[in-house]
CSV table of C-alpha atoms in Angstrom, one decimal:
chain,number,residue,atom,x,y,z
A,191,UNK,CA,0.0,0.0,0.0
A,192,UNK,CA,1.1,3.0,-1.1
A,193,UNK,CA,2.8,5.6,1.9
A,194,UNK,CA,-0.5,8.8,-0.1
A,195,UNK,CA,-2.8,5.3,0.8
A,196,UNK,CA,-2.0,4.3,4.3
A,197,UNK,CA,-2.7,8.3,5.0
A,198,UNK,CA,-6.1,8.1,3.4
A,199,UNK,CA,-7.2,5.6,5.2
A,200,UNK,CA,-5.8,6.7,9.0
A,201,UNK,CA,-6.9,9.9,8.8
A,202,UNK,CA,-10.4,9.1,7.6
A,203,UNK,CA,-10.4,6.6,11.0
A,204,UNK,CA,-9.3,9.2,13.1
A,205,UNK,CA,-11.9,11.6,11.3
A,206,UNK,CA,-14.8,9.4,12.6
A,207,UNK,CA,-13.4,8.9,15.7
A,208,UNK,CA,-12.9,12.1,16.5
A,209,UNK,CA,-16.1,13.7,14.9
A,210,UNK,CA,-18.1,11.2,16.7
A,211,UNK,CA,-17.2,11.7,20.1
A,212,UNK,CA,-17.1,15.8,19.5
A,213,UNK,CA,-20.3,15.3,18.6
A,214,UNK,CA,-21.2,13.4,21.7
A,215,UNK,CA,-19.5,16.3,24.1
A,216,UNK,CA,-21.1,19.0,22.0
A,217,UNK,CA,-24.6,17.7,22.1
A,218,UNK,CA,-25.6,19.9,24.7
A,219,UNK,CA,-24.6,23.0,23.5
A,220,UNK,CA,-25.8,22.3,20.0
A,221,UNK,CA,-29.6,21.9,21.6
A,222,UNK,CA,-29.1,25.1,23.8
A,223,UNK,CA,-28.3,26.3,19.8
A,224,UNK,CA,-31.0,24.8,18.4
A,225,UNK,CA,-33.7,26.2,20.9
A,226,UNK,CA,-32.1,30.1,20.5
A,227,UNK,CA,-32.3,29.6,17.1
A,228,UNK,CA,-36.0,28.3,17.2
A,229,UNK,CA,-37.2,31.5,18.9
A,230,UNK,CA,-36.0,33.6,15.8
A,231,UNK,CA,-38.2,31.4,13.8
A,232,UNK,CA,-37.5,29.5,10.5
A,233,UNK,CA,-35.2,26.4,10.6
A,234,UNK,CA,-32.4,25.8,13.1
A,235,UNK,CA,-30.2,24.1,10.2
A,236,UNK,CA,-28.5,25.5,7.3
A,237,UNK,CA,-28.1,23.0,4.0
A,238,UNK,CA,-26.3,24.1,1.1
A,239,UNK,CA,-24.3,22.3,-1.6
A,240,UNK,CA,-20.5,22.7,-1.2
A,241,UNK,CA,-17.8,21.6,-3.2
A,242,UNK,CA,-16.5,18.1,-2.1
A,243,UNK,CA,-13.5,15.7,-3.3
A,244,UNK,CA,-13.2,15.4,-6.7
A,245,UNK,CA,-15.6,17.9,-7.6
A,246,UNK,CA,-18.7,15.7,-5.9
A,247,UNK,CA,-21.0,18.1,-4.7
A,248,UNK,CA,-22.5,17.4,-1.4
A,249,UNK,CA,-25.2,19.1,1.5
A,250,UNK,CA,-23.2,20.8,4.1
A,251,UNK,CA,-25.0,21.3,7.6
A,252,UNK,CA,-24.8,24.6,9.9
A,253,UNK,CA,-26.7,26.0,12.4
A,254,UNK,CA,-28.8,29.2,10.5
A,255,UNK,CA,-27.1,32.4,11.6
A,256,UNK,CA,-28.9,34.4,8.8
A,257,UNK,CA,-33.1,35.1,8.1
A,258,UNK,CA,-35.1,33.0,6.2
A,259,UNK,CA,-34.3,33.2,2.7
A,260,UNK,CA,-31.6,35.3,3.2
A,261,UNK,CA,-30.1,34.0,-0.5
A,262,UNK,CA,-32.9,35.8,-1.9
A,263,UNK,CA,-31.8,39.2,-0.5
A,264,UNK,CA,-28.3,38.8,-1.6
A,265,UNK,CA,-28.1,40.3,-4.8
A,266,UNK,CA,-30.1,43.4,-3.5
A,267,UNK,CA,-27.6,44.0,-1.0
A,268,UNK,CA,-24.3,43.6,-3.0
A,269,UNK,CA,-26.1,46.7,-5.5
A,270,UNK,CA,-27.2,48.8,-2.4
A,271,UNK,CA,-24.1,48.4,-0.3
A,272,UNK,CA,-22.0,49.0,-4.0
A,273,UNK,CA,-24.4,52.2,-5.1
A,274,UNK,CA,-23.7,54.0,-0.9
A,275,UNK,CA,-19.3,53.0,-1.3
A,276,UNK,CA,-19.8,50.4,2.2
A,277,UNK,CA,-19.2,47.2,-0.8
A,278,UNK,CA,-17.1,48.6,-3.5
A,279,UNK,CA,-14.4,50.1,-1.1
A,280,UNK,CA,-11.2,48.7,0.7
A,281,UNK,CA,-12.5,47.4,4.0
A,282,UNK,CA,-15.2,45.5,5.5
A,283,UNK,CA,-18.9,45.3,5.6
A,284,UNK,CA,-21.7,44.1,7.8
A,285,UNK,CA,-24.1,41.4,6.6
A,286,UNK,CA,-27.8,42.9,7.5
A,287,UNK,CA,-28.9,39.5,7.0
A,288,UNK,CA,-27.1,37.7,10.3
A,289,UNK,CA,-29.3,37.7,13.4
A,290,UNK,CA,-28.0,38.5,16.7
A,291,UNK,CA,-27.8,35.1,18.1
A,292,UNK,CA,-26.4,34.3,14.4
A,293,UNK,CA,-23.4,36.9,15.1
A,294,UNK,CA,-22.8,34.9,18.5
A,295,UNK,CA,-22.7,31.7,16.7
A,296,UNK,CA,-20.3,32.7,14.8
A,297,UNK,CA,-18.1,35.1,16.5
A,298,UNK,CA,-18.1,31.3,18.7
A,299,UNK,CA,-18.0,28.9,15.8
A,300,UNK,CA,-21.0,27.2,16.8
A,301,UNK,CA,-22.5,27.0,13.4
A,302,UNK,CA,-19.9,24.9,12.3
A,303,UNK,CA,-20.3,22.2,14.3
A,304,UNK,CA,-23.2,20.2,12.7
A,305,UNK,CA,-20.2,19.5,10.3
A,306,UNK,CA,-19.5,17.0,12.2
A,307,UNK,CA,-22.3,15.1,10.9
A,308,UNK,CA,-21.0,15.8,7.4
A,309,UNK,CA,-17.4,13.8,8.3
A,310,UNK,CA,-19.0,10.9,9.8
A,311,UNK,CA,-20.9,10.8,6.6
A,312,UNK,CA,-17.5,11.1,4.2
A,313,UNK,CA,-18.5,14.1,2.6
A,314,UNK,CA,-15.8,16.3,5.1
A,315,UNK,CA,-12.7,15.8,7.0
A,316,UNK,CA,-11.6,17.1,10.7
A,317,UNK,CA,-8.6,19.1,8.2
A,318,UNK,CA,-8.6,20.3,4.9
A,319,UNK,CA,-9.4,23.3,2.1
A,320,UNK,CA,-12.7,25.3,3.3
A,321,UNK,CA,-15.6,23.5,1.7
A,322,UNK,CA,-17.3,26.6,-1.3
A,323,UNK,CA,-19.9,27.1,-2.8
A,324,UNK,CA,-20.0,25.1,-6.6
A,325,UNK,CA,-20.1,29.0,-8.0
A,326,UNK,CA,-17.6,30.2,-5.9
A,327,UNK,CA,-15.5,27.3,-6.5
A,328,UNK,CA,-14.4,28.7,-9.9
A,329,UNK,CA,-13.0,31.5,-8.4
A,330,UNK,CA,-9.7,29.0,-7.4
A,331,UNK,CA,-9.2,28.7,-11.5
A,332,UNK,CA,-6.8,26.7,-12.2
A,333,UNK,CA,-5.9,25.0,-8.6
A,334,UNK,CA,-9.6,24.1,-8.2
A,335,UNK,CA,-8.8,20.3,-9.2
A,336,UNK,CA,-6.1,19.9,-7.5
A,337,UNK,CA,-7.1,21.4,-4.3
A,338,UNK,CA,-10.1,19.3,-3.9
A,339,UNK,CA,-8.5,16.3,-4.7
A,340,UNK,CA,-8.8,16.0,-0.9
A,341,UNK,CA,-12.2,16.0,1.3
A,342,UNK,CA,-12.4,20.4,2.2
A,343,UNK,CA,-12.3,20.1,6.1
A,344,UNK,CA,-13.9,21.8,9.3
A,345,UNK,CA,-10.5,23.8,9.8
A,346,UNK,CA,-7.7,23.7,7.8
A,347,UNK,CA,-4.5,25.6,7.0
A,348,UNK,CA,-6.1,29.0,5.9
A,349,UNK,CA,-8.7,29.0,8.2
A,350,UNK,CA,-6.4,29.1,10.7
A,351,UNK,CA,-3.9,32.0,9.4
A,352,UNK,CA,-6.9,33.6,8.0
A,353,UNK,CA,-6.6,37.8,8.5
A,354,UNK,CA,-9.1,40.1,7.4
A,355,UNK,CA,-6.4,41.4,5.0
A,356,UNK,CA,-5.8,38.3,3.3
A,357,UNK,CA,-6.2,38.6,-0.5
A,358,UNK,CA,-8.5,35.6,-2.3
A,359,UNK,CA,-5.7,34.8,-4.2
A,360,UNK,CA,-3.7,33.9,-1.1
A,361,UNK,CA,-6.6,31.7,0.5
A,362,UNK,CA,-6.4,29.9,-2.8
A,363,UNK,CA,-2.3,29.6,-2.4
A,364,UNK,CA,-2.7,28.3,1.4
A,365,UNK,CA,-5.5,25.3,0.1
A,366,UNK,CA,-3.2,24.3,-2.9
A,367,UNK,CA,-0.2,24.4,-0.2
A,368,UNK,CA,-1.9,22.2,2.2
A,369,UNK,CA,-3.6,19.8,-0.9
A,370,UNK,CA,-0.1,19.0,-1.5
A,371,UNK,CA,1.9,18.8,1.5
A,372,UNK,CA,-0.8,17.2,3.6
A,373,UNK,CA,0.3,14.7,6.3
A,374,UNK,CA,-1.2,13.7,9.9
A,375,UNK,CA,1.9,16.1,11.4
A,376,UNK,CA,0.8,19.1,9.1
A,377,UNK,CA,-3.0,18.4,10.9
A,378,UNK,CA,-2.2,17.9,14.0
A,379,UNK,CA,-0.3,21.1,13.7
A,380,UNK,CA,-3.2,22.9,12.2
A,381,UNK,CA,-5.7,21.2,14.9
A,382,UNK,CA,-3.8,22.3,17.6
A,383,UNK,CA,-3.6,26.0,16.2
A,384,UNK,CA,-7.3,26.3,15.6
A,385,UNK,CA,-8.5,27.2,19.3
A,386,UNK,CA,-5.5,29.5,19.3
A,387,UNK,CA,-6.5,31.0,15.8
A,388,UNK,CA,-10.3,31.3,17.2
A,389,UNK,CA,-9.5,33.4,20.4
A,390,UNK,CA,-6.4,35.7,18.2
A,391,UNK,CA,-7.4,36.4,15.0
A,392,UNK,CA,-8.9,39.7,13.4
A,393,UNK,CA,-11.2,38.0,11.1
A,394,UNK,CA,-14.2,38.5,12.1
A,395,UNK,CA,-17.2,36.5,10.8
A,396,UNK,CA,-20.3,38.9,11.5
A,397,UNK,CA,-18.6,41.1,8.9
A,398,UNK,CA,-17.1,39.7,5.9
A,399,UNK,CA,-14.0,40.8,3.9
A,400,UNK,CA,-14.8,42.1,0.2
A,401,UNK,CA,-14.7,39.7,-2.5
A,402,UNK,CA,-11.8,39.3,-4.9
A,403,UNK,CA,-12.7,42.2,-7.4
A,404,UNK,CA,-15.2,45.1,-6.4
A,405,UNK,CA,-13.7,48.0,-8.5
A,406,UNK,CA,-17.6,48.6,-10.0
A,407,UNK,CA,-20.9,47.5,-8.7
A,408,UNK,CA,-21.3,44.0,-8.4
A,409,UNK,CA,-25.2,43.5,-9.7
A,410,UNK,CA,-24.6,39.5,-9.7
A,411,UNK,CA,-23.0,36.1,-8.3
A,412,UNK,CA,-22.1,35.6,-11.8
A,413,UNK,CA,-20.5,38.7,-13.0
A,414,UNK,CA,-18.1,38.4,-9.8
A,415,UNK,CA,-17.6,35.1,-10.1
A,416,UNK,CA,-16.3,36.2,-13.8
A,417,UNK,CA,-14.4,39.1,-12.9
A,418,UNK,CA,-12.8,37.1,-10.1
A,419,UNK,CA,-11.5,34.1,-12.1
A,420,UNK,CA,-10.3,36.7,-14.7
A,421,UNK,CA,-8.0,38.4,-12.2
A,422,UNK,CA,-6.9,34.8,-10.5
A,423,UNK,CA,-5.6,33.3,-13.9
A,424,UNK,CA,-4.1,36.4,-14.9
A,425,UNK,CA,-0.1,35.6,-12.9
A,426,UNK,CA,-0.7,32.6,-14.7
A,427,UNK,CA,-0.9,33.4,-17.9
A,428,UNK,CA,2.1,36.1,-17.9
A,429,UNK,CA,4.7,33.4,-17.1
């Protein structure tokens, strides 16, 4: 068996192993969740479809942080935080959509942990590239194969040296990095700096960093998603 192999199949053990029995220790605090969430009204879980290994798509689980149908405002509020400078500026901008209980969730990393269910299923690992969105997904351009050649994980090397000032095109570079240098030393590593990189780091997820390219109003997923890929694959093509 081959050394890539012998890896695979340890660290999916260890995955269910170790999402299991989080999952056990978390239960309370995922029905204290559940029952704050409930008072908001609307569902307490989150599904969308996520990029998975080898380009399967896949339902990821979180705990709702947002309104109902908040997908349905989005585009509304890219062209009305664009059209008053708060989206198409350097800097930051708040989500109207995330409730206050959401923003705790979050700020916490609560939300995340029905992701647990989703590595005891095989569709995520403990460690590994942040699990997109299939249309944000082409925003990694060229690396997108290769960096989900492996299961995206709960945390994972960017997620921990995330910083609000990190570029796109540097998130992308941190997934390729750990896609191809990926060992159980590198997670452990990466496991053991996650609480650390919770409590320290700037990036704060009630706001959100702007996306990749917001020189003009962005009126559409698509046209970003576009614009985006453009500006990734542009190094690329000048070597």
């Amino acid at each position: 068996m081959k050394e890539r192999e012998r890896y695979d199949l340890l660290k999916r053990w260890l995955d269910v192993v170790g999402a299991a029995l989080s999952l056990v220790v978390t239960t309370p605090l995922l029905v204290l969740a559940a029952i704050l969430i409930k008072k908001d009204g609307g569902p307490v879980l989150f599904r969308q479809q996520r990029l998975g290994r080898n380009g399967v798509a896949f339902t990821l689980f979180k705990l709702r942080t947002m309104v109902p149908d908040a997908h349905r405002m989005e585009t509304d509020i890219k062209r009305e935080q664009s059209s008053d400078g708060s989206y198409g500026v350097c800097g930051e901008y708040s989500d109207p959509r995330v409730t206050r209980i959401g923003c705790l969730l979050r700020l916490l990393n609560i939300d995340e942990l029905p992701q647990l269910l989703n590595v005891i299923l095989g569709d995520m690992s403990m460690v590994g590239p942040r699990p997109v969105p299939l249309l944000e997904s082409l925003l990694y351009g060229q690396s997108r194969e290769e960096v989900y050649s492996v299961r995206p994980g709960i945390t994972g090397h960017w997620q921990v040296n995330r910083r609000m000032s990190t570029g796109y095109d540097e998130r992308v570079g941190m997934d390729l990095f750990y896609a191809r240098n990926r060992s159980l030393l590198f997670d452990l590593k990466i496991f053991l700096q996650t609480p650390i990189s919770m409590l320290t780091s700037d990036y704060n997820s009630c706001t959100k960093p702007l996306p990749p390219l917001a020189e003009g109003i962005v009126v559409s997923d698509r046209n970003l998603v576009a614009a985006s890929r453009e500006r990734l694959e542009e190094p690329a093509s000048r070597n």
